Coordinates of C-alpha atoms and ligand atoms in Angstrom, one line a residue:
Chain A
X22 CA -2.0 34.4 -26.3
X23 CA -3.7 37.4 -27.2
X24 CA -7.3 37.8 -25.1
X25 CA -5.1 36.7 -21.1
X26 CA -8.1 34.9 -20.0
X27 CA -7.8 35.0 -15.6
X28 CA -8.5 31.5 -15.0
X29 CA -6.3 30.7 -11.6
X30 CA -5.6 33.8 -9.7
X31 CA -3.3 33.8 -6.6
X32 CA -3.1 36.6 -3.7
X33 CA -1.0 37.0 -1.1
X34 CA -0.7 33.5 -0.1
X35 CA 1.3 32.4 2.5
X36 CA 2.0 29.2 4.3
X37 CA 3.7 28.5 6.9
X38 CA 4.6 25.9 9.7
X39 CA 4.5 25.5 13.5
X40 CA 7.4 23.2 13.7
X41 CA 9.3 22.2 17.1
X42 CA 12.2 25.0 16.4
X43 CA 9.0 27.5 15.4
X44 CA 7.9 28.9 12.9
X45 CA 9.0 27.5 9.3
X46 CA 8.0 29.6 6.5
X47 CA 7.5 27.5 3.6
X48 CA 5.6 29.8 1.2
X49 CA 5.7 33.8 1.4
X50 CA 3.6 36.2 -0.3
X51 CA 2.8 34.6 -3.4
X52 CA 1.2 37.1 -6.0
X53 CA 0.1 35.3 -8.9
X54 CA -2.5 35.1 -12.2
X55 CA -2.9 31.8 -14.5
X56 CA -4.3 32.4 -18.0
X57 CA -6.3 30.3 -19.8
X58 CA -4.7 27.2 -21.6
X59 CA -1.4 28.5 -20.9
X60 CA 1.5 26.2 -19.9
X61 CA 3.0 28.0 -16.5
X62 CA 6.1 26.7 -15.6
X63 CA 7.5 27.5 -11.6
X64 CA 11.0 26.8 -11.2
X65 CA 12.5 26.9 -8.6
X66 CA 15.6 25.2 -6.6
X67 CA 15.0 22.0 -4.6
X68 CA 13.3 22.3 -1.2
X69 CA 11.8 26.0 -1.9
X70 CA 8.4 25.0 -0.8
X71 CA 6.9 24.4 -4.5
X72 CA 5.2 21.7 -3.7
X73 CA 3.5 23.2 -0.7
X74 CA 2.2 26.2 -3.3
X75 CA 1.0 23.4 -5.8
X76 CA -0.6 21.5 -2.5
X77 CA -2.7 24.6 -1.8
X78 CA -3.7 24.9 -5.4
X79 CA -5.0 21.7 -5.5
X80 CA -6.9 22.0 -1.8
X81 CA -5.1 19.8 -0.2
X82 CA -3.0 21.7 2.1
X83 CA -5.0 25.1 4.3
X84 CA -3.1 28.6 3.1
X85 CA -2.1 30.7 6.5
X86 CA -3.5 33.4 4.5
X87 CA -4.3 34.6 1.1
X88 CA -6.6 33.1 -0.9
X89 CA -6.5 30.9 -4.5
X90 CA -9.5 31.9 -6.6
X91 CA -10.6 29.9 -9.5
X92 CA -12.9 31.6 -12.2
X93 CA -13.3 34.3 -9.8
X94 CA -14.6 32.3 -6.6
X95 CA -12.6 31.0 -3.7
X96 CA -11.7 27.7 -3.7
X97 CA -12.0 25.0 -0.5
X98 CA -10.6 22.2 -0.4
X99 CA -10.0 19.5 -3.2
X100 CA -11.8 20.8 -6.2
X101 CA -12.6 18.6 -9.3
X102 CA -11.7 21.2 -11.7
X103 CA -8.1 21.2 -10.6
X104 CA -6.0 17.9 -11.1
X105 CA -2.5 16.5 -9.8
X106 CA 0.1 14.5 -11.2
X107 CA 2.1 14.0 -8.3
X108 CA 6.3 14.3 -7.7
X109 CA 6.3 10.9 -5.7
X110 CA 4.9 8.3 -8.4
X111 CA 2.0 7.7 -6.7
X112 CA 0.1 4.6 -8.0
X113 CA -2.0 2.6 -5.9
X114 CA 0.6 -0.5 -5.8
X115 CA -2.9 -2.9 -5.5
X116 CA -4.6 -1.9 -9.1
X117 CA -3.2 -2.1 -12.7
X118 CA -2.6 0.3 -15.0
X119 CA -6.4 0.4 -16.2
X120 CA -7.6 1.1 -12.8
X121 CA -5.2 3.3 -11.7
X122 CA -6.0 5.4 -14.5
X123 CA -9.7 5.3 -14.3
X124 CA -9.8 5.7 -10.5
X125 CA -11.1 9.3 -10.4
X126 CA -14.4 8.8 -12.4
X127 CA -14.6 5.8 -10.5
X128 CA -15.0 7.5 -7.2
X129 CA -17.4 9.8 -9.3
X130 CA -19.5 6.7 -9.9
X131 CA -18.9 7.0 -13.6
X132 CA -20.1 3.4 -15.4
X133 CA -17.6 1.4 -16.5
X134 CA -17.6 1.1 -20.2
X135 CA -17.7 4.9 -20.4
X136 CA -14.9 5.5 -18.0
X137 CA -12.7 2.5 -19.5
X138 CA -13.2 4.1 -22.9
X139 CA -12.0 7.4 -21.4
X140 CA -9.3 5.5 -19.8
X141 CA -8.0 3.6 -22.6
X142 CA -7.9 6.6 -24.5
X143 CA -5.2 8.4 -22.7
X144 CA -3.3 5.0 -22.0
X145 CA -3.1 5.0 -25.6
X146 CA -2.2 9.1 -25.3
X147 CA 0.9 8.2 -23.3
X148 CA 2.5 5.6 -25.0
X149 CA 1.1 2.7 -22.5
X150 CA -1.4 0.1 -24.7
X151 CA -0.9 -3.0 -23.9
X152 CA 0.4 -2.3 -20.8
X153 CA -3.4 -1.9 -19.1
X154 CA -3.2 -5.5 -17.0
X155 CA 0.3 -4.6 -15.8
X156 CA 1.0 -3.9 -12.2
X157 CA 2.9 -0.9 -11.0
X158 CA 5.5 -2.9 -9.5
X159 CA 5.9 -4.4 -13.3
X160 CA 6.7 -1.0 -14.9
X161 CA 9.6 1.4 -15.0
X162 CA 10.1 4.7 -13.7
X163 CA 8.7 6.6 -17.0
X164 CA 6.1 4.4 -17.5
X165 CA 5.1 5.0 -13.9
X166 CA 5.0 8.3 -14.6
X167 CA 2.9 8.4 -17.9
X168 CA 0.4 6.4 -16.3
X169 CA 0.4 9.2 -13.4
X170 CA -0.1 11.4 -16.2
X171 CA -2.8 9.7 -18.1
X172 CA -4.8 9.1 -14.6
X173 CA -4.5 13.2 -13.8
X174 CA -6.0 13.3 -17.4
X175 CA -8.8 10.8 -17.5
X176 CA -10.1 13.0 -14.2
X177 CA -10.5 15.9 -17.2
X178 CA -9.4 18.8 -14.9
X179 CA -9.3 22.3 -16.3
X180 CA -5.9 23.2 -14.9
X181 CA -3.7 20.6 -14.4
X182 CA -1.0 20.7 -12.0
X183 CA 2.2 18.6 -12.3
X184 CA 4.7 18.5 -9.6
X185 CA 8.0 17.9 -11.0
X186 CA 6.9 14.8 -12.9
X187 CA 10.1 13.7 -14.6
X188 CA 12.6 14.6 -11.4
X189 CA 13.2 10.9 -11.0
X190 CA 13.9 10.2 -14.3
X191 CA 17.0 9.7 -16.5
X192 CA 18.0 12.3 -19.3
X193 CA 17.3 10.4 -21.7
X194 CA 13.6 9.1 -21.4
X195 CA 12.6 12.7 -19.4
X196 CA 13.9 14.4 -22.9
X197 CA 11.3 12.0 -24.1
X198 CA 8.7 12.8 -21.3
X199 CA 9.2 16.4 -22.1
X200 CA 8.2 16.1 -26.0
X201 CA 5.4 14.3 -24.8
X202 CA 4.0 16.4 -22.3
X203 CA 4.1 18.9 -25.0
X204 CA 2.5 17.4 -27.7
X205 CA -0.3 16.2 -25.7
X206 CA -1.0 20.0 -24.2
X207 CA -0.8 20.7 -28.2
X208 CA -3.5 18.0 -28.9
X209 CA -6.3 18.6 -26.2
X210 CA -5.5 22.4 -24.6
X211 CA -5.5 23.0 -20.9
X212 CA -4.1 24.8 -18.4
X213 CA -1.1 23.6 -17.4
X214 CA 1.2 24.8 -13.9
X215 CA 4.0 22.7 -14.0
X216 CA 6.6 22.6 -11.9
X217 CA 10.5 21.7 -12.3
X218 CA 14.0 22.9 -10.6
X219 CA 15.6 22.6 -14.2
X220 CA 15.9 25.3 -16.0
X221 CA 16.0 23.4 -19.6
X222 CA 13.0 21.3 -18.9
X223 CA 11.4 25.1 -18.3
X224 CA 12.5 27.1 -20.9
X225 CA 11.5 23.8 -23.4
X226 CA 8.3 23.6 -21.9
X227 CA 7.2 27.6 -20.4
X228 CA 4.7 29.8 -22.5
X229 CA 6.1 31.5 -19.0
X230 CA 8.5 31.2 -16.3
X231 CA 8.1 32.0 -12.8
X232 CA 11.2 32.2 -11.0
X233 CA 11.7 31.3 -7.0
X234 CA 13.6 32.1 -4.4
X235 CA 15.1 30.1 -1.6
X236 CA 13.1 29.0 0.6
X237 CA 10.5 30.4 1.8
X238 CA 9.4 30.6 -1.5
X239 CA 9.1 34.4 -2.7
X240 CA 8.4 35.0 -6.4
X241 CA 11.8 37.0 -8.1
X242 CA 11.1 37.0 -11.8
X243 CA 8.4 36.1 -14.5
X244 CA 9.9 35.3 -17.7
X245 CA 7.5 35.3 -20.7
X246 CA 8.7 32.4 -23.4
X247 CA 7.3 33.0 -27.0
X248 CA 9.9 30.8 -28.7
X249 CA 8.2 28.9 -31.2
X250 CA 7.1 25.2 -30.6
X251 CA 8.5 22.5 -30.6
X252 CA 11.9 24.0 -29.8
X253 CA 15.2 24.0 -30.5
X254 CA 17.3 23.4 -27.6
X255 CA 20.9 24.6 -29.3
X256 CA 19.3 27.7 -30.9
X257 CA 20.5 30.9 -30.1
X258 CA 17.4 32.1 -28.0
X259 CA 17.2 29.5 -26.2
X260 CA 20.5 29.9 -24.6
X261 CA 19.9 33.3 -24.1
X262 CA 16.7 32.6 -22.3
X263 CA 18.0 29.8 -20.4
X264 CA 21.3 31.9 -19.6
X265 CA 19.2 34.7 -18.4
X266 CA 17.3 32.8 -16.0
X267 CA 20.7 31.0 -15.0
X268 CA 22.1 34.0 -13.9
X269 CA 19.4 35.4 -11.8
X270 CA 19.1 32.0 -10.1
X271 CA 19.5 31.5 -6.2
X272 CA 21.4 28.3 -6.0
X273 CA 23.2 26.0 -8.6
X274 CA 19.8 23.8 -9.4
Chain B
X27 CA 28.8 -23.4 -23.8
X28 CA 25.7 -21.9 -23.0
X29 CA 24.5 -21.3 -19.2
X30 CA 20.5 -21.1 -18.6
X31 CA 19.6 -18.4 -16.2
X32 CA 16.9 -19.5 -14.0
X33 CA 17.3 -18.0 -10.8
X34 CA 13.6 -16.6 -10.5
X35 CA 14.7 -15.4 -6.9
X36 CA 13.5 -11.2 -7.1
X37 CA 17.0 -10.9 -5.4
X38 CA 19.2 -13.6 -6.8
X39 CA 19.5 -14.8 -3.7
X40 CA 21.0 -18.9 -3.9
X41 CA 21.6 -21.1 -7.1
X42 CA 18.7 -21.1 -8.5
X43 CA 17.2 -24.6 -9.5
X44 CA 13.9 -25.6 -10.9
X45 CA 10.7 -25.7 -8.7
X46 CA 11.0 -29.7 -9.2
X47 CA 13.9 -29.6 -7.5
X48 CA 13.0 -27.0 -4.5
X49 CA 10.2 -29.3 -3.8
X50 CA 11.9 -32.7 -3.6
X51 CA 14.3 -30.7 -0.7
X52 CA 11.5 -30.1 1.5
X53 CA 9.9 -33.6 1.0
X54 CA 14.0 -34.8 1.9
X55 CA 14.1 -32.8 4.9
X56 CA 10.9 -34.4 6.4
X57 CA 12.1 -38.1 5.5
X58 CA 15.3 -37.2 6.6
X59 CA 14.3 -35.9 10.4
X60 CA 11.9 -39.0 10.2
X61 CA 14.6 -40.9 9.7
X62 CA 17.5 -40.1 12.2
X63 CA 14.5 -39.9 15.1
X64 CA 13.6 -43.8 14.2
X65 CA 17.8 -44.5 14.1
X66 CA 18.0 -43.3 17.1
X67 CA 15.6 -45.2 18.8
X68 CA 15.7 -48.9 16.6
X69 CA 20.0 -48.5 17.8
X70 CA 19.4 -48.0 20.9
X71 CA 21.1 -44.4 21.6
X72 CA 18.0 -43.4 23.2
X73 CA 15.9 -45.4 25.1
X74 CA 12.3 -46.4 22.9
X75 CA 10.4 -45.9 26.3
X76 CA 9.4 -42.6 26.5
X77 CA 9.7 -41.8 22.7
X78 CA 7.7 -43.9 20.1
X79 CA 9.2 -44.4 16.3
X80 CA 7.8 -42.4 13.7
X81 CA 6.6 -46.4 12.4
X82 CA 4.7 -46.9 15.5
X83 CA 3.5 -43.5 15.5
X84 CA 2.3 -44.0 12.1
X85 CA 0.5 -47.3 12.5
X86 CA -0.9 -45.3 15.8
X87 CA -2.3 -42.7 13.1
X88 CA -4.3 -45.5 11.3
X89 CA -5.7 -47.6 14.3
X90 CA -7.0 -44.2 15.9
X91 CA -9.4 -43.7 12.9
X92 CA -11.6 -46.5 14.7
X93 CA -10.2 -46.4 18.0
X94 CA -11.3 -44.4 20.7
X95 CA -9.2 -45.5 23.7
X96 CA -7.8 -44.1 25.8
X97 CA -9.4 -40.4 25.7
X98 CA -13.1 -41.3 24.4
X99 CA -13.0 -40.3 20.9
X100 CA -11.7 -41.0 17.4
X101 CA -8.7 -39.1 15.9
X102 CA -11.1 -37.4 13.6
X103 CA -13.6 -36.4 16.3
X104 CA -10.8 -35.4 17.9
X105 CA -9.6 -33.2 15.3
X106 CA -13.1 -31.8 14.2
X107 CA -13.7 -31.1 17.7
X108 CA -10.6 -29.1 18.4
X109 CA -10.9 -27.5 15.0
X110 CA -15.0 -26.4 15.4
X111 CA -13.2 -24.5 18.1
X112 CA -10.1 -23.1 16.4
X113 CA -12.2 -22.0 13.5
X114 CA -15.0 -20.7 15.1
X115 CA -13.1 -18.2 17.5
X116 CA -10.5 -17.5 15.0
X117 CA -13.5 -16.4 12.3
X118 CA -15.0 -14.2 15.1
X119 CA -11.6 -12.7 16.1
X120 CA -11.2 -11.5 12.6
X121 CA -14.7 -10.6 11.8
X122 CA -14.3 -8.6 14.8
X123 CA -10.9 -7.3 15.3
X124 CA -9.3 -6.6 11.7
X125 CA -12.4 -3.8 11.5
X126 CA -11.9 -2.6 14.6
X127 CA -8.6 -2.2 14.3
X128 CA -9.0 -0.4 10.9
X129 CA -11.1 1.9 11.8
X130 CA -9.7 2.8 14.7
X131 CA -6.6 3.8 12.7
X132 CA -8.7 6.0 10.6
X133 CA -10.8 7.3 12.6
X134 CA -9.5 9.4 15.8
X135 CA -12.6 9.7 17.7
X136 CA -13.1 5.7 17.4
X137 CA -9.2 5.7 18.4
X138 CA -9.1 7.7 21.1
X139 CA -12.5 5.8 22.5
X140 CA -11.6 2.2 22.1
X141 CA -7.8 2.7 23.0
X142 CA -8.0 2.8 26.7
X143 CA -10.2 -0.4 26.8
X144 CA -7.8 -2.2 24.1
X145 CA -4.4 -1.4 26.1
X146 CA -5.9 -2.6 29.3
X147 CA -7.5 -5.9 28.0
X148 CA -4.3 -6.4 25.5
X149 CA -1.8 -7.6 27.9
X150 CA -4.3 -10.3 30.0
X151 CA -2.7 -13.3 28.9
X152 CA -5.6 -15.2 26.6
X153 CA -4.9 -18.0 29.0
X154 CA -5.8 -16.1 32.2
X155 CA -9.5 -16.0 30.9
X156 CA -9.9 -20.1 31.2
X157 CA -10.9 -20.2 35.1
X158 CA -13.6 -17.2 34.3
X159 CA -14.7 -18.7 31.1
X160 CA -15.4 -22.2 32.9
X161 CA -17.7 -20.0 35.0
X162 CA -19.8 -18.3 32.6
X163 CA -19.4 -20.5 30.1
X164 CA -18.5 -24.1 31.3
X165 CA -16.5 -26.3 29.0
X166 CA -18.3 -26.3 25.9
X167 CA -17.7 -25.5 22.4
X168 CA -18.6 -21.5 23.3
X169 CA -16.1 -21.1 26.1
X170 CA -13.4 -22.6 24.3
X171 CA -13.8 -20.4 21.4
X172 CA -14.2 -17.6 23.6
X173 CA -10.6 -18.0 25.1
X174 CA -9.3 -18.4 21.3
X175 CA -11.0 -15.7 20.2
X176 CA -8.7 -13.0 23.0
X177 CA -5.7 -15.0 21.8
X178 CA -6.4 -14.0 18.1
X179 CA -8.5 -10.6 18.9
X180 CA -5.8 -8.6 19.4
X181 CA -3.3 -9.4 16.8
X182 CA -5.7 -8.7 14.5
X183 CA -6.6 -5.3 16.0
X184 CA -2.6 -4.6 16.1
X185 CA -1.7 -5.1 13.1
X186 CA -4.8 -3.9 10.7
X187 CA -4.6 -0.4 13.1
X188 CA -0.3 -0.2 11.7
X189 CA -1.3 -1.1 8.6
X190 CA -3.6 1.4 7.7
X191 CA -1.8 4.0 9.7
X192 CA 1.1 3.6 7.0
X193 CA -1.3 4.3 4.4
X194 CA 0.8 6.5 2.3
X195 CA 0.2 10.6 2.1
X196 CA 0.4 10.5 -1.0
X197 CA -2.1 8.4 -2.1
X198 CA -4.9 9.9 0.2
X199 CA -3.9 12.8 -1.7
X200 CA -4.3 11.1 -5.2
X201 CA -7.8 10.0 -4.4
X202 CA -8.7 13.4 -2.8
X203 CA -8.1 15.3 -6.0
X204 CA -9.7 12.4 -7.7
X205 CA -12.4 14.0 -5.4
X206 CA -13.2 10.6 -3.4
X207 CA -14.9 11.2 0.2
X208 CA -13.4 10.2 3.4
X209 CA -15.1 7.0 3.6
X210 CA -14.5 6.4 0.1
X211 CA -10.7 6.5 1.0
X212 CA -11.0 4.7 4.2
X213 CA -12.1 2.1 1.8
X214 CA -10.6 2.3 -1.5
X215 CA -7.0 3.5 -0.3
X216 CA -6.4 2.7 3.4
X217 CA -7.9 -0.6 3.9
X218 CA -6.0 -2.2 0.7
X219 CA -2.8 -0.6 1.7
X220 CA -3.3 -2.5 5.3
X221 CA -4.0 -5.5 3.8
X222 CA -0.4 -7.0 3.5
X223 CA 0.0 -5.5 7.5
X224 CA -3.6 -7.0 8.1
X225 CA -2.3 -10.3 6.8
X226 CA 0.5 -10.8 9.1
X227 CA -1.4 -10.0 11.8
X228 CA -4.1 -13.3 11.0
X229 CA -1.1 -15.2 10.3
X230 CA 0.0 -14.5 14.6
X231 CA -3.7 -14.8 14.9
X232 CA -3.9 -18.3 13.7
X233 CA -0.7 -19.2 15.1
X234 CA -1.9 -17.8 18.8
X235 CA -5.6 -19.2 17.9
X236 CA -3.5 -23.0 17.8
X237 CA -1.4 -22.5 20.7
X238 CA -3.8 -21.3 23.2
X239 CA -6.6 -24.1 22.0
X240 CA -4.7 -26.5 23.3
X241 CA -3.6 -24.7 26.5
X242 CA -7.8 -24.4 26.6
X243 CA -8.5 -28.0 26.0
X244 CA -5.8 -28.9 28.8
X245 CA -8.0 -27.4 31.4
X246 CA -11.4 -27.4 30.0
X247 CA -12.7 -30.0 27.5
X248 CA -13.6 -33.6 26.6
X249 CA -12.7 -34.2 23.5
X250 CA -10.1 -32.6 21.2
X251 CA -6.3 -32.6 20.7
X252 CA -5.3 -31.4 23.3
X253 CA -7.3 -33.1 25.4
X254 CA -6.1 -36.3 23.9
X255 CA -2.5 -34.9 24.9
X256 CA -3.7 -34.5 28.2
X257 CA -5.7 -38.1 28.7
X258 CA -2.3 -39.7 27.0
X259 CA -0.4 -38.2 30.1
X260 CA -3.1 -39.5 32.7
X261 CA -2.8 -43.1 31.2
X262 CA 0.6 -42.8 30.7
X263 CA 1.1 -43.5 26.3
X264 CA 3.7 -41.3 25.1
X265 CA 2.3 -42.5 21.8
X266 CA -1.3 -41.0 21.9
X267 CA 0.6 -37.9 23.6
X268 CA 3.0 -37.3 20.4
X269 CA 0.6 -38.6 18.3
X270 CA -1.4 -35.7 19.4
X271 CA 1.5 -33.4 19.0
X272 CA 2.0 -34.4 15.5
X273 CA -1.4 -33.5 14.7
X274 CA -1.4 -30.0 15.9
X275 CA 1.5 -29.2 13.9
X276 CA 1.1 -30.6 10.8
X277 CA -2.3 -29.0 10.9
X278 CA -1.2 -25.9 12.0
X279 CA 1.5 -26.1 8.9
X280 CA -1.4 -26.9 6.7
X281 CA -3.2 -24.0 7.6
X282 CA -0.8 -21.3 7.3
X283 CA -0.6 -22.6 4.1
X284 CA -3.9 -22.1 3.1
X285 CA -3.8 -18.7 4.5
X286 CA -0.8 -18.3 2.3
X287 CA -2.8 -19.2 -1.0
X288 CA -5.5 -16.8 0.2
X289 CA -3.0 -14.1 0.9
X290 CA -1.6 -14.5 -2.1
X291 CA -4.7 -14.2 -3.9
X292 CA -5.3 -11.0 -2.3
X293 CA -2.0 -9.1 -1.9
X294 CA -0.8 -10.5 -5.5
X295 CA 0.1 -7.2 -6.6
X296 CA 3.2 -7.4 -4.3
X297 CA 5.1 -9.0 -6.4
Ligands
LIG29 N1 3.8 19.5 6.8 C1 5.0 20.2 7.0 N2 5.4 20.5 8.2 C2 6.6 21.2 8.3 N3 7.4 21.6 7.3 C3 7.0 21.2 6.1 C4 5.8 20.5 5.8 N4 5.6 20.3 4.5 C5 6.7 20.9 3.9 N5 7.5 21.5 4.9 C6 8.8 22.2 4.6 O1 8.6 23.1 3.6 C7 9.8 23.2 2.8 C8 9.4 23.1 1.4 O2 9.0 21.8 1.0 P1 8.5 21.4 -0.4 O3 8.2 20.0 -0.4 O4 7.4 22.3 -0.9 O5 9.8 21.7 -1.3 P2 9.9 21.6 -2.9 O6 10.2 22.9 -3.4 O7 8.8 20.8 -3.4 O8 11.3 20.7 -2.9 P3 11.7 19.6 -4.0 O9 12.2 20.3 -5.2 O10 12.7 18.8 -3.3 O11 10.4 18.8 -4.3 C9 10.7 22.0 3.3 O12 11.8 22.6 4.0 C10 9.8 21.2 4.1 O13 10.6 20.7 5.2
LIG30 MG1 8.5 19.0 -4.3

């Protein structure tokens, strides 16, 4: 992480809502770059308006002001370069796991074999084959999840942003979901902005840390992580790291 | 000793027996209601004269395949008569309504435009159309299927406008950064996620389609059902009257089933 690459670059974005009590401030002043093929982790405690920053990213929510510049030009609305894996697992309940997964270069008008080869490629990424004919309601919570993963994938966005995917998850199989993430970011680079409210998951994951208030969600702290991959969870940095960030934390996550 | 689990209930609900079994209950439950009505009426605790036995009713079945006293027709041109009607305004009510109803919960403008009109039309009882209908239309196969087609118009409107209205946030979101157009999500996302809502509304549909046909043939029609119902009454024979009965609803049970397989077919990932 030598040559910092601007790929993503956030000013002064704000949001905010007209709700029946007023005026809710979700997001406040957000000041931000993303590099190139760096894995940006926001953390932040539950309810702090992350997902209404990573909504804007991705187009599908209007800023109140500020803008969200990709490659140096404003973005507007959904843009195909930036993908979503989304907090709710959000399959279409009515396609299997194939079609979930292929559904973006299907609404591209992709043909088939090519976009079932892509497909089947990163159902065999995340740990699904086999499981293609499945229905959503036939899979558990992880595997939901991977195949959330592998669909965001298959679109081949250049920043992909994931919205506290493993929340739901048990310790266990997100431990899991972690290492996976990871080695897949190894294997085919991209720019990751990934977004968790626990501080492990971010310190295992982070090249850096940004670190958010309350809500609305005010940036306090970046953290740069250069602890070497895959890493080791007990070791002596990474509890510093971790207690550092602990410490300067709003709220028990 | 070993004890088989086959409870295939998603909720555990009841013992859990083998399909065998499941179906030999509902044949019992038939025989059974068939049989306490004809003890009633061979012993004598009510009176055979306004009630036929199942036996009779059943030999009634077979000699109406030929005969056509006392309302004109055949059982089977009864029954193709009333159902060229059923069908015919049911297929146009949901031809009709369950776009109409989808697109108006998509689409605002076409909400807020065909709204009024739909709130005032939607409580005219379907029946209250009959004396108008025999007007513009006489008693024909077109007026009949007019008046079924308000009775199964608006559930079909009803329920496809909920069901796409609960189309979930987060899957219009999905397909928009899967860069899909409006329309493309109208069609790919919102109209499958109304179809188990759509569903239940053709299943009222057929239900109020059945109902009001006969109500239709009462007043305007000369053959069918319900006309048979009603010429059974002029000439005084219980028997044609509940034979008529029995027809409706064992026809009107056979085609909410065959909606079910259909339904099934389509919404199968609900499982
Ligand atoms: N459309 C909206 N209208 C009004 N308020 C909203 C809207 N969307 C979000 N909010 C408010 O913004 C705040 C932040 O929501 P957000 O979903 O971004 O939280 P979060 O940080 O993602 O929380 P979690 O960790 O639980 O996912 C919440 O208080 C929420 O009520
Ligand atoms: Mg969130």
């Amino acid at each position: 992480m030598d040559e910092h690459k601007v790929r993503l670059e956030i000013s002064e974005l704000s949001k905010s809502y007209e709700t029946k009590e007023g005026r809710f401030q979700a997001v406040e002043k957000i000041d931000l770059k993303v590099y190139d093929n760096e894995f940006l982790v926001l953390l932040g405690p539950g309810n702090c308006g992350k997902t209404v920053l990573l909504n804007m990213i991705a187009g599908l929510e209007q800023p109140t002001s500020g803008e969200i510049r990709l490659d140096g030009s404003v973005i507007q609305g959904s843009d195909r370069r930036i993908g979503m894996v989304f907090q709710k697992l959000a399959l279409m309940p009515w396609k299997t796991v194939m079609q979930n997964t292929e559904i973006g270069p299907k609404f591209r008008g992709v043909k088939k074999e090519e976009r079932r080869k892509k497909a089947q490629s990163y159902i065999d990424l995340v740990g699904l084959n086999g499981f293609e004919k499945a229905y959503p309601a036939q899979l558990s919570g992880g595997m939901k999840q991977r195949v959330g993963i592998a669909r965001a994938y298959t679109n081949d966005p250049e920043i992909l942003l994931m919205d506290e995917p493993f929340g739901a998850l048990d310790a266990q199989t997100r431990f899991v979901m972690e290492q996976e993430v990871q080695r897949i970011w190894e294997q085919e680079k991209r720019t990751i902005i990934f977004v968790t409210n626990n501080i492990e998951e971010a310190c295992f994951l982070g090249d850096r840390i940004v670190l958010f208030s309350e809500c609305p969600a005010r940036m306090k702290e970046i953290y740069v992580n250069d602890l070497k991959r895959p890493r080791d969870v007990i070791s002596q940095e990474f509890l510093k790291l971790r207690a550092m960030i602990s410490d300067n934390t709003d709220l028990a996550l | 000793m070993e004890r088989k689990i086959r409870n295939k209930d998603p909720l555990g609900r009841g013992l859990g027996c083998h399909p065998y079994v499941y179906t030999m209950l509902s044949i019992a439950g038939i025989l059974t209601f068939l049989f306490v009505w004809q003890l009633l009426l061979v012993t004598g605790v009510v009176s055979d004269r306004y009630i036929s036995k199942p036996t009779e009713l059943f030999l009634l079945l077979i000699r109406k395949f030929s005969d056509k006293s006392p309302d004109g027709s055949t059982l089977p041109i009864a029954t193709l008569a009333s159902l060229k009607v059923a069908v015919t305004g049911l297929v146009l009510a949901i031809v009709t309504g369950v776009p109409l109803g989808l697109i108006m919960g998509w689409y605002k403008g076409a909400d807020r435009f065909f709204s009024p009109i739909f709130e005032v039309l939607r409580p005219i009882p379907p029946i209250s159309w009959i004396p108008l209908t025999i007007v513009w239309l006489g008693i024909g196969l077109r007026a009949k299927a007019f008046i079924i087609f308000f009775a199964a118009f608006i559930p079909c409107v009803i329920n496809s406008y909920a069901g796409i209205k609960m189309t979930q946030k987060v899957l219009i979101n999905v397909a928009k950064t899967c860069g899909a157009s409006n329309f493309t999500i109208f069609y790919k996302v919102g109209i499958p996620s109304a179809m188990p809502m759509t569903f239940a509304g053709i299943r009222v549909a057929l239900g109020n389609a059945w109902s009001t046909l006969v109500a239709a043939e009462m007043l305007a029609a000369n053959a069918g059902l319900g006309y048979m119902i009603l010429m059974g009454r002029s000439f005084a024979r219980p028997d044609i009257i509940m034979l008529g009965m029995v027809c409706i609803g064992a026809l009107g049970a056979l085609f909410t089933g065959i909606l079910g397989i259909f339904e099934k077919r389509i919404t199968g990932w609900r499982r």
